[in-house]
Amino acid sequence: MKLTKYLFGALAALALTACNEKAVDDLQGIYPAPTDVTFTKAEDAGIEKPSKTIKIFTVNFTDNEGNLLSMKLVGDQYFVHSAAYTPANAADAKKGNYILGQSTYAPKGGAAVAIDHGSLIVEKEEAGDNYTVSGTLWLANGEIIRTHGGGKIVYEPTDPTYLPELKSAQNNYDGTVTATFTTGGYTETLDMTTYQMVYTGEGNDWQVVFNSADGKLHPGTYSPGTGYKVGGQETVDWGFGPMLMDVGTIWYTIANGAKTAQYITSGDIIVTKEGPIYTILLDQGKGKLFIAYEGPIADLDPDGSFETVKLDKGLNAANYVAYGMHILDIVLANGDLGFDPNTWQYSGSGDMIQLEVYTEAGELNPGEYTVANDDASFQAGTFRGAYDGMFGLSGTFANKYAAGVPGEAERITDGKLTVSGNAGSPRTFTLIVGGKIYTGTVDLSAFGL
């Protein structure tokens, strides 16, 4: 039904155009044919650090003929992160932008021309240093280039660790709050014979004890001692005799059946916040800890508690590029909700969300997607808002099912979608819509994503 809807729309559009010869004539010669450039080398041309949380990477991509694409890419890690980079002026640039006026393309033997608009999709190898680029860029002189290929850039790490999950958060009612983050990858159980914790697998936890007068976590710079409680040991006595206990801000490593503590006593922790999404960063410098968390912390949010819907499975991924449309529909869910892609019928109970994202060639690129509520603005770096199609609700929407029966659909026409992870590995989705967050990490490899 969905495919029939899109094919009907496409055929109708062609029919309307065919009936209006003048419309066809007027389009001839307006846009120059894009130039396809396949890069074979990438070079780190410098890193600027305008703030403690923002880095500006100058990256030069070249091909075998000597064409040069020089990009100023904005991120917050020690390397260029995967994203669909979109344009912004230097004063407004943030993570996921490239800087206008400083990003250029120079054809072989020619002068550099500023990039005017377009999206550059950058993908970093999951466990390596190879980068690939794709996407279309419009130059200030009216020319268009389509990018392909890439190259290898080795960035020197500062022991980076990204913490994708919040483990716990609480108000301690003593002027502090504690937030604990985890990479996962391990399990811990209590041995009822020895009353000791037993660890299997490997991973990391980060416990941070912030000073807080009102029991909430506010944006700001938290310095050791004054802003957060430094890590160490304290003697406690719970009636069984004195014992030493790890306290304060600590980096834990779980490996080889043991959990070891590294006390954090130096480095500012930077807390920023956009809507319900916190970014918490500790960068101790070269060769030391670099730890970051990005996500909601509802229990400590001073702006109110945000409803979070966890999604843990992918039910479908329909790709319509072969039919002339840059559409990728992805259905995510939780509970025991099932889905038949042939009939588009659901069974069982749980939450579902359909995401309709723009795709160039059927791929799902990591990065930030903004909403597009009409066909003209639906392009690279966007997801399509809910709309009424010929056969019912389409675009991006959510619903809750009970025994196969849907409730009232939530039409999503606002918000921001973030996708991380590369093809073949689990993908993490975060969609923020008003006071609600849809989030989850799901495996879409069965759908080729």
Coordinates of N, CA and C in Angstrom, one line a residue, residues 50 69 189 310 352:
P50 N 38.2 26.6 19.8 CA 37.6 27.9 20.3 C 37.0 27.8 21.7
L69 N 39.2 19.7 -2.0 CA 38.1 20.2 -1.2 C 38.6 20.4 0.2
T189 N 26.7 -9.5 39.1 CA 25.7 -10.3 39.9 C 26.3 -10.4 41.3
K310 N 11.6 4.1 25.3 CA 12.8 3.3 24.9 C 12.3 2.3 23.8
M352 N 5.4 2.1 18.9 CA 6.1 2.1 17.7 C 6.3 3.5 17.2

